[in-house]
Amino acid sequence: MHKKILFLILAIVLVIASVIVSIVIICKSGSKRPSPEESENTTEQDTTQETTEETTQPVQTQPEPDTTAPPDTEETSAPDTPTSLPANSGAHKSANFGNVLFIGDSRTVGLKDNADLGAANVFAENGLNIFRLFKDAVNVPGQGQVTLENLLLSHQYDKIYVMLGINEIGYNLDKVIEKFGHALDKIQNYQPNTTIYIQANLMIQKSRSDRDAVYNNANMRYLNDHMAAFADGVKRIFIDANPLFGDGAGNLSPQYACDDFHLIGVYYTVWADWIWETTCQ
């Protein structure tokens, strides 16, 4: 009789203990916080913006870098002007640009914002790429919001400077090159008497290039080399400012750069002067 009572009491204790353990497990599970890695992944998923592209535009293998042109950097925060480049004295030749058009992305926006391009029109926008070139309307100073087609129809330019490629580097490069060639043909059809200057894309800083499988200088050289092949030396001329701002090993030099992709503000005038001296004298 006593044994039955003991067994009954033991069974009741085991049941109560099992219930308590279950409650503790449920409470711990409900209050668990994600690890730092889980939190980071959750944030990335929540903040990732879906982009809708037309079927003619290939799927990009990696998001575009932040190629927004930085604000003009004050000289007090910029490194000393290297002796290999002319000092930014404020007196420069780039203001002599006349009836010309610049086409490009954030690097060309940097030219517009930091160098005096005189009477030149600038069709440039942060993030602009070859797939959107004839689709987007861009705010052109003095012209308002306008498409490139309308701009080319309403003006006849003496020279047109084109630099595109950094925002396309995550796409199929051969498709980008093909599209670039078609764009040059289209521009030439609208402007049969103009000279088109195909500008080599400025390289990327080595620290970014070495660690990035997509945004690196091997891909950038591939684009530049194939874009140069569209030049004929007469109506289409290829120009390359990379030796001006390079580190001697095929990369954008840190002493001229404010980030992985863009020049420090004071050097846009040096770049503009180089373009003028190379193409306008």
XYZ file of C-alpha atoms in Angstrom:
281
model
C 0.000 0.000 0.000
C 2.769 2.385 0.917
C 4.616 1.496 -2.296
C 1.562 2.406 -4.413
C 1.312 5.767 -2.668
C 5.022 6.457 -3.244
C 4.777 5.552 -6.936
C 1.731 7.842 -7.293
C 3.513 10.747 -5.617
C 6.606 10.192 -7.812
C 4.470 10.147 -10.961
C 2.778 13.412 -9.954
C 6.181 15.058 -9.281
C 7.497 13.967 -12.680
C 4.434 15.372 -14.447
C 4.744 18.706 -12.627
C 8.489 18.871 -13.412
C 7.814 18.150 -17.089
C 5.233 20.937 -17.254
C 7.629 23.420 -15.596
C 10.461 22.538 -18.014
C 8.126 22.984 -21.004
C 7.022 26.410 -19.777
C 10.668 27.540 -19.314
C 11.607 26.366 -22.823
C 8.636 28.179 -24.393
C 9.456 31.413 -22.549
C 13.116 31.323 -23.596
C 12.199 30.619 -27.198
C 9.732 33.497 -27.348
C 12.214 36.022 -25.941
C 15.241 34.990 -28.063
C 16.861 37.891 -29.944
C 18.574 37.430 -33.297
C 22.354 37.430 -33.396
C 24.154 40.415 -34.917
C 24.480 38.506 -38.199
C 20.771 37.640 -38.183
C 19.899 41.264 -37.455
C 22.126 42.446 -40.307
C 20.575 39.988 -42.746
C 17.086 40.990 -41.673
C 17.910 44.673 -42.162
C 19.320 44.040 -45.599
C 16.209 42.161 -46.647
C 13.902 44.847 -45.318
C 15.785 47.734 -46.922
C 16.593 46.179 -50.289
C 14.696 47.979 -53.018
C 13.388 45.981 -55.924
C 14.216 47.487 -59.289
C 12.009 46.981 -62.294
C 13.931 46.998 -65.557
C 12.710 46.636 -69.088
C 13.264 43.316 -70.801
C 15.916 44.896 -73.011
C 18.114 45.540 -69.989
C 20.044 42.489 -68.691
C 19.915 41.514 -65.052
C 22.745 42.997 -63.073
C 24.931 40.524 -61.188
C 25.546 42.916 -58.294
C 23.952 46.189 -57.135
C 25.485 49.330 -58.553
C 28.019 51.044 -56.318
C 27.143 54.317 -54.711
C 28.543 56.522 -57.433
C 26.926 59.720 -56.249
C 29.325 62.561 -56.898
C 30.609 63.911 -53.569
C 30.286 67.580 -52.709
C 33.208 69.826 -53.453
C 35.958 69.102 -50.934
C 37.455 72.124 -49.245
C 41.169 72.511 -49.703
C 41.710 72.376 -45.947
C 40.466 68.758 -45.869
C 42.116 67.652 -49.117
C 45.671 66.320 -49.346
C 48.378 68.591 -50.627
C 48.307 69.092 -54.369
C 50.958 66.739 -55.799
C 53.765 68.371 -57.741
C 52.874 66.171 -60.741
C 49.615 68.077 -61.199
C 49.162 71.826 -61.604
C 47.976 73.665 -58.529
C 44.363 74.758 -58.462
C 44.956 78.503 -58.739
C 41.403 79.285 -59.864
C 42.612 80.435 -63.293
C 42.078 77.608 -65.756
C 41.357 76.983 -69.399
C 38.292 74.796 -69.029
C 36.029 77.860 -68.968
C 36.763 78.229 -72.680
C 34.557 75.257 -73.570
C 32.055 76.503 -76.114
C 29.425 74.696 -78.158
C 30.005 71.256 -76.668
C 28.029 68.564 -74.844
C 29.182 66.351 -71.982
C 27.343 63.047 -71.442
C 27.969 60.899 -68.388
C 27.235 59.686 -64.879
C 28.285 60.976 -61.451
C 31.869 61.602 -62.523
C 30.613 63.990 -65.203
C 28.307 65.508 -62.585
C 31.518 66.122 -60.625
C 32.971 67.967 -63.627
C 29.849 70.108 -63.895
C 29.767 70.933 -60.183
C 33.484 71.490 -59.568
C 34.982 72.743 -62.849
C 33.929 75.696 -64.972
C 32.794 74.180 -68.270
C 31.775 77.533 -69.687
C 28.863 77.399 -72.142
C 28.932 73.605 -72.427
C 25.734 71.608 -71.979
C 25.985 68.732 -69.511
C 23.651 65.750 -69.828
C 24.706 63.871 -66.704
C 23.030 62.254 -63.728
C 24.104 60.138 -60.777
C 23.589 56.482 -61.696
C 23.028 57.107 -65.408
C 23.940 54.108 -67.559
C 23.931 53.116 -71.215
C 20.594 51.282 -70.914
C 18.827 54.432 -69.690
C 20.710 56.926 -71.843
C 17.916 57.534 -74.352
C 15.085 56.909 -71.878
C 15.703 59.224 -68.920
C 14.983 62.935 -68.902
C 17.792 64.827 -67.174
C 17.914 68.355 -65.797
C 20.375 70.167 -68.070
C 21.314 73.650 -66.785
C 19.847 76.260 -69.114
C 17.702 73.665 -70.918
C 15.496 72.221 -68.181
C 14.347 68.606 -67.947
C 15.110 67.104 -71.333
C 15.834 63.759 -72.973
C 19.082 63.233 -74.823
C 17.200 62.743 -78.080
C 15.453 66.116 -77.768
C 18.722 67.790 -76.835
C 20.483 66.364 -79.889
C 17.592 67.365 -82.139
C 17.501 70.952 -80.891
C 21.278 71.665 -80.896
C 24.165 71.015 -83.234
C 27.372 70.623 -81.232
C 30.977 70.990 -82.321
C 32.139 68.329 -79.854
C 30.463 65.703 -77.672
C 32.257 64.020 -74.766
C 30.905 60.655 -73.550
C 31.920 58.749 -70.409
C 29.732 55.854 -69.280
C 30.612 52.487 -67.781
C 30.986 52.473 -63.991
C 27.255 51.877 -63.430
C 27.170 49.191 -66.126
C 30.085 47.123 -64.858
C 27.788 44.714 -62.975
C 25.961 43.759 -66.189
C 27.138 41.469 -68.966
C 30.062 43.482 -70.303
C 29.723 42.337 -73.907
C 26.086 43.455 -73.857
C 27.188 46.816 -72.431
C 29.783 47.232 -75.197
C 27.236 46.364 -77.874
C 24.759 48.860 -76.424
C 27.490 51.509 -76.213
C 28.274 51.073 -79.911
C 24.602 51.475 -80.820
C 24.433 54.645 -78.696
C 27.436 56.125 -80.513
C 25.807 55.369 -83.865
C 22.603 57.037 -82.721
C 24.417 60.138 -81.484
C 26.365 60.340 -84.748
C 23.157 60.095 -86.772
C 21.711 63.047 -84.869
C 25.009 64.967 -85.023
C 26.723 64.043 -88.328
C 29.129 67.002 -88.222
C 30.261 66.702 -84.618
C 33.375 65.016 -83.240
C 32.611 62.485 -80.519
C 35.248 62.058 -77.818
C 34.952 58.670 -76.121
C 36.380 59.142 -72.641
C 37.988 56.185 -70.891
C 36.351 55.475 -67.548
C 38.492 56.537 -64.626
C 39.860 53.553 -62.763
C 38.912 52.389 -59.260
C 41.071 52.578 -56.144
C 43.203 49.463 -55.640
C 41.771 48.782 -52.160
C 38.289 48.363 -53.690
C 39.403 46.692 -56.899
C 41.374 43.962 -55.108
C 38.455 42.859 -52.943
C 35.563 43.202 -55.388
C 34.778 40.469 -57.910
C 32.705 42.843 -60.054
C 33.784 46.457 -59.486
C 37.449 46.051 -60.262
C 39.979 47.445 -62.698
C 40.231 44.270 -64.765
C 36.581 44.712 -65.746
C 37.071 48.441 -66.187
C 40.021 47.880 -68.530
C 37.958 45.381 -70.516
C 35.252 48.019 -71.004
C 37.719 50.801 -71.838
C 39.645 48.693 -74.345
C 36.495 47.715 -76.222
C 35.077 51.237 -76.115
C 38.349 52.507 -77.575
C 37.798 50.172 -80.532
C 34.812 52.312 -81.594
C 37.122 55.262 -82.275
C 38.192 55.952 -85.857
C 40.605 58.790 -85.075
C 38.571 61.283 -87.114
C 34.927 61.594 -86.072
C 35.297 59.426 -82.990
C 38.388 59.949 -80.844
C 39.307 58.016 -77.700
C 40.907 59.981 -74.851
C 42.180 58.603 -71.551
C 42.816 60.746 -68.449
C 43.832 57.781 -66.283
C 47.594 58.503 -66.514
C 46.833 61.873 -64.953
C 45.220 60.420 -61.823
C 46.671 56.912 -61.725
C 49.053 55.356 -59.206
C 51.352 54.015 -61.918
C 49.942 50.487 -61.574
C 46.584 50.922 -63.295
C 44.537 52.118 -60.317
C 43.010 55.415 -59.233
C 45.555 56.962 -56.885
C 44.372 57.550 -53.280
C 45.982 61.000 -53.275
C 43.478 62.219 -55.861
C 40.401 60.272 -54.701
C 37.769 61.021 -52.075
C 36.284 57.503 -52.292
C 36.685 54.351 -54.415
C 35.398 55.994 -57.592
C 35.493 59.807 -57.467
C 38.078 62.555 -57.516
C 38.534 65.109 -54.765
C 36.708 68.262 -55.813
C 39.767 70.380 -56.636
C 41.010 67.863 -59.203
C 37.968 68.129 -61.466
C 39.361 71.442 -62.694
C 42.655 69.690 -63.480
C 40.704 67.066 -65.406
C 38.656 69.668 -67.293
C 41.799 71.606 -68.209
C 43.388 68.375 -69.490
C 40.326 67.694 -71.673
C 40.464 71.229 -73.049
C 44.194 71.064 -73.756
C 43.853 67.610 -75.363
C 40.852 68.327 -77.582
C 40.413 72.068 -78.018
C 43.897 73.429 -78.798
